[in-house]
Amino acid sequence: MKVYQSLTENMLTVNMLLSVFFLPGALTVYCGVYNPGLRITTPNNMEALIGSCLHIPCTYNTTEKSYNSSKTIYGIWMKGGVNFGSNPSPVIFNSSGSINTFSLNITGNLKEKNCTTLFPNLTTSHTDKYFFRVENWPFRATACADPLQIKVKDSPQRPSINLPSDLKEHQSVTVTCSAFTPCPQSPPELTWNLQQDSLRQTEKNSDGTFTTKIHKNITLSDTHDGYNISCTARYPVIGGNKTEVKAVMLNVSYAPRNTSASISPSGLVSAGSRVELSCSSRAKPPPSFTWFWNGIRVSEKQKYSFSVTKEGEFYCVAKNDLGNETSSRICVSIKDSPQRPSIDVPSDLKEHQSVTVTCSAFTPCPQSPPELTWNLQQDSLRQTEKNTDGTFTTKIQETITLSDTHDGYNIRCSARYPVIGGNKTEVKAVMLNVSYAPRNTSASISPSGLVSSGSWVELSCSSRAKPPPSFTWFRNGIKVSEKQNYSFSVTEEGEFYCVAKNDLGNETSSRICVSIKDSPQRPSIDVPSDLKEHQSVTVTCSAFTPCPQSPPELTWNLQQDSLRQTEKNTDGTFTTKIQETITLSDTHDGYNIICSARYPVIGGNKTEMTEVTLSVSYAPKDTSASISPSGLVSTGTWVELSCSSRAKPPPSFTWFTNSEHGAINVSVGPVYKFNATEEEKFYCVATNDLGQQKSSVILVDIKDDQTSEFQILNILKILGIVLLCTSIIIFECWFRFSKKPNKETEEPTYVNNAMVTKAS
């Protein structure tokens, strides 16, 4: 540790030389080949304004063990470099109070590793690289890899104006003017050419710097297109203010406005002569134009030239993505014959709609207006009205409530003009195009009656509707087809019906029952979706009951306390049901519910069965942790921890170690491999959407190398004692054997001894 601390202090000079040859960037230039002992987090580059202050957000960190936050900490700023051997010294500030060349003030709490600093009264001479240093004896280090470049400018940054893209009329948008605020103690004053009710707000950014903003909500219209929004930021500095301006032009899309139509030549024209119609409109994006003659589209150009063969009423429609606008009408009249009357009917007619139908006739002589008649109820009063251009029009009107019977109906209106010597008549006819919801929806089956299992049947759906309807077939309430005709092979009985639908409504056909000759329908088991443990659910087994007087007997492998109920359906058929309420647990997952329906028939019974497998989600269970290798391990040995758990959906795994500061997250995943360096306790947590479970704690126990050596030494001592004792025993045996008496001389003595012993 002492060697490393010495390097932290003294390596700078050597590293400055080595960095020229080996490493790139700030780490090479200022730190050399060694990793820095101190790192700071602060913007790499900051701009400031002459005569103002600069707020420098700063935090530091170190992994050195010699750092101790409980001891005195001094923060030091250096300008231009980190070499203490240079003259003059780069140190411009020391929080100890010994140096403060530029009146800096560390506003952050160094004990909390916060080195935020306020740099006041900046000038261009302050432009340079700055380095931060911490002295916390014996720890001393400089953040040589994190230089802060400060650039002091004579003019501030321009403010920015933020507004959404793709602006459209009627849209409510928020416009924001933002200005970078290097000195939050003296934020810039923001003004603009919008209504001055915006409150200035100075906000702290995620990197610790500050921004001053004003907002304005406006509702856009076509008048905003091309409008210039300008925002001025005035920064207070020593001796006055400095100002920057930003302008943005609004680009607002809007629907057509002021759409008008003109004709050349104007007035009555001779049959066969050419006229030109022109349409104009103001819109963004530029509109497309469509010309209509008596309600019929005749051209899709801005100008429409044609040879006049008959009279008519023309108008143009200007359209873009945001809407359309229709011009006023232009009447083209031929000199020698009256105009046809026009019949005005709203577009997009629908049943139940109340509409007013108007028959209008151009009236060149209002003193002798035309007589109007039609095939609607003749209680309409004739009215002659003056138009805006000074001409006159005669009208009759009728209000009718539409139904499907009006579709295709021809409204005819006659205009009879009184002229010298008699009358001249023109007739106009319009066919009503009325949309209506489906009517008379019916379903049919071929072949009809009972069918054999596996035979093909075809269901057909018909309905009267406008626009033409789409068709959907349902079997027992479940959608099975989206075609008008539905063909299929019969495998089980069921109730079918079709639904005809268009934009105005839908209608359901009557029911068709498809019955198989020799077998009943299978019962159905209804179970709620998304099953979870601890949830109380009701399971229902239902069987179609063609004969409610002899309903099927329902049985299943749940508790047999369910009461059978036969209910009448809305279509008049019957269904027999049993129900059971169960509280789910993890043991229910994968459980098969089997329900049998036994139908009494002449001569016995017929039975069908349905089976449903439960899919139950549950929180982690039986969570356990294991270690490999087990037992004592040596320092530096690789250890693998494995976590397992039973859960649905499958769980995620997180590994924790217990420390004096509490549980620490060390890994994510079922397996955690690491190099054992010290005795630690681990456990894993299995988690899914329904809960979590913690495993038991595993101890990673490290062998004591000194204890092992002591045990080996004791074993060697014991082995030495055993060998010594064995040698003594062998020597004793050999000595006794070598002193054994001669057999010939000593045998009588042994005999005598034996005799004496026997006698006694």
Short mmCIF file of N, CA, C and O in Angstrom, two decimals, residues 438-444 459-465 469 471 473 483-485 498-500 507-509:
data_model
loop_
_atom_site.label_atom_id
_atom_site.label_comp_id
_atom_site.label_asym_id
_atom_site.label_seq_id
_atom_site.Cartn_x
_atom_site.Cartn_y
_atom_site.Cartn_z
N PRO A 438 -78.43 -4.17 -42.07
CA PRO A 438 -78.95 -5.45 -42.61
C PRO A 438 -80.41 -5.69 -42.25
O PRO A 438 -80.87 -5.39 -41.14
N ARG A 439 -81.12 -6.24 -43.22
CA ARG A 439 -82.54 -6.59 -43.07
C ARG A 439 -82.74 -8.03 -43.53
O ARG A 439 -82.00 -8.54 -44.38
N ASN A 440 -83.79 -8.67 -42.96
CA ASN A 440 -84.21 -10.01 -43.39
C ASN A 440 -83.05 -11.01 -43.41
O ASN A 440 -82.89 -11.78 -44.36
N THR A 441 -82.23 -10.98 -42.37
CA THR A 441 -81.09 -11.89 -42.30
C THR A 441 -81.58 -13.29 -41.96
O THR A 441 -82.33 -13.49 -40.99
N SER A 442 -81.19 -14.26 -42.79
CA SER A 442 -81.65 -15.63 -42.59
C SER A 442 -80.50 -16.60 -42.82
O SER A 442 -79.54 -16.30 -43.53
N ALA A 443 -80.62 -17.79 -42.20
CA ALA A 443 -79.60 -18.84 -42.34
C ALA A 443 -80.28 -20.10 -42.83
O ALA A 443 -81.42 -20.41 -42.44
N SER A 444 -79.57 -20.85 -43.68
CA SER A 444 -80.11 -22.11 -44.20
C SER A 444 -79.01 -23.16 -44.18
O SER A 444 -77.81 -22.84 -44.16
N LEU A 459 -73.64 -24.25 -44.71
CA LEU A 459 -74.51 -23.24 -44.14
C LEU A 459 -74.44 -21.99 -45.01
O LEU A 459 -73.35 -21.57 -45.41
N SER A 460 -75.59 -21.38 -45.31
CA SER A 460 -75.65 -20.17 -46.15
C SER A 460 -76.37 -19.07 -45.38
O SER A 460 -77.38 -19.32 -44.72
N CYS A 461 -75.80 -17.86 -45.50
CA CYS A 461 -76.38 -16.69 -44.83
C CYS A 461 -76.75 -15.66 -45.89
O CYS A 461 -75.98 -15.40 -46.83
N SER A 462 -77.93 -15.06 -45.76
CA SER A 462 -78.37 -14.03 -46.71
C SER A 462 -78.94 -12.85 -45.93
O SER A 462 -79.51 -13.02 -44.85
N SER A 463 -78.77 -11.65 -46.51
CA SER A 463 -79.27 -10.45 -45.87
C SER A 463 -79.36 -9.35 -46.91
O SER A 463 -78.59 -9.34 -47.89
N ARG A 464 -80.28 -8.42 -46.69
CA ARG A 464 -80.43 -7.25 -47.57
C ARG A 464 -79.89 -6.05 -46.81
O ARG A 464 -80.39 -5.70 -45.73
N ALA A 465 -78.84 -5.39 -47.38
CA ALA A 465 -78.19 -4.27 -46.69
C ALA A 465 -77.44 -3.41 -47.70
O ALA A 465 -77.13 -3.84 -48.81
N PRO A 469 -73.29 -6.29 -46.62
CA PRO A 469 -72.76 -6.65 -45.29
C PRO A 469 -71.64 -7.69 -45.38
O PRO A 469 -71.48 -8.38 -46.39
N PHE A 471 -70.29 -11.19 -43.37
CA PHE A 471 -70.99 -12.27 -42.68
C PHE A 471 -70.03 -12.98 -41.73
O PHE A 471 -68.85 -13.18 -42.05
N TRP A 473 -70.07 -16.46 -39.08
CA TRP A 473 -70.78 -17.64 -38.57
C TRP A 473 -70.30 -17.95 -37.16
O TRP A 473 -69.11 -17.88 -36.86
N LYS A 483 -67.21 -16.01 -43.80
CA LYS A 483 -67.67 -16.07 -45.19
C LYS A 483 -69.19 -16.22 -45.20
O LYS A 483 -69.80 -16.65 -44.21
N GLN A 484 -69.77 -15.90 -46.36
CA GLN A 484 -71.23 -16.00 -46.46
C GLN A 484 -71.68 -17.45 -46.41
O GLN A 484 -72.69 -17.78 -45.78
N ASN A 485 -70.90 -18.35 -47.05
CA ASN A 485 -71.19 -19.77 -47.03
C ASN A 485 -70.12 -20.48 -46.22
O ASN A 485 -68.91 -20.23 -46.40
N CYS A 498 -75.68 -16.92 -37.99
CA CYS A 498 -74.81 -15.96 -38.67
C CYS A 498 -75.21 -14.54 -38.31
O CYS A 498 -76.36 -14.28 -37.93
N VAL A 499 -74.25 -13.64 -38.41
CA VAL A 499 -74.46 -12.22 -38.15
C VAL A 499 -74.07 -11.44 -39.40
O VAL A 499 -72.92 -11.57 -39.89
N ALA A 500 -74.99 -10.66 -39.94
CA ALA A 500 -74.71 -9.77 -41.06
C ALA A 500 -74.44 -8.38 -40.50
O ALA A 500 -75.19 -7.88 -39.66
N GLU A 507 -77.41 -7.62 -37.79
CA GLU A 507 -78.61 -8.40 -37.52
C GLU A 507 -78.23 -9.87 -37.47
O GLU A 507 -77.40 -10.34 -38.25
N THR A 508 -78.82 -10.58 -36.51
CA THR A 508 -78.51 -11.98 -36.29
C THR A 508 -79.62 -12.85 -36.87
O THR A 508 -80.82 -12.55 -36.71
N SER A 509 -79.22 -13.93 -37.52
CA SER A 509 -80.20 -14.85 -38.10
C SER A 509 -80.81 -15.73 -37.00
O SER A 509 -80.38 -15.71 -35.84
#
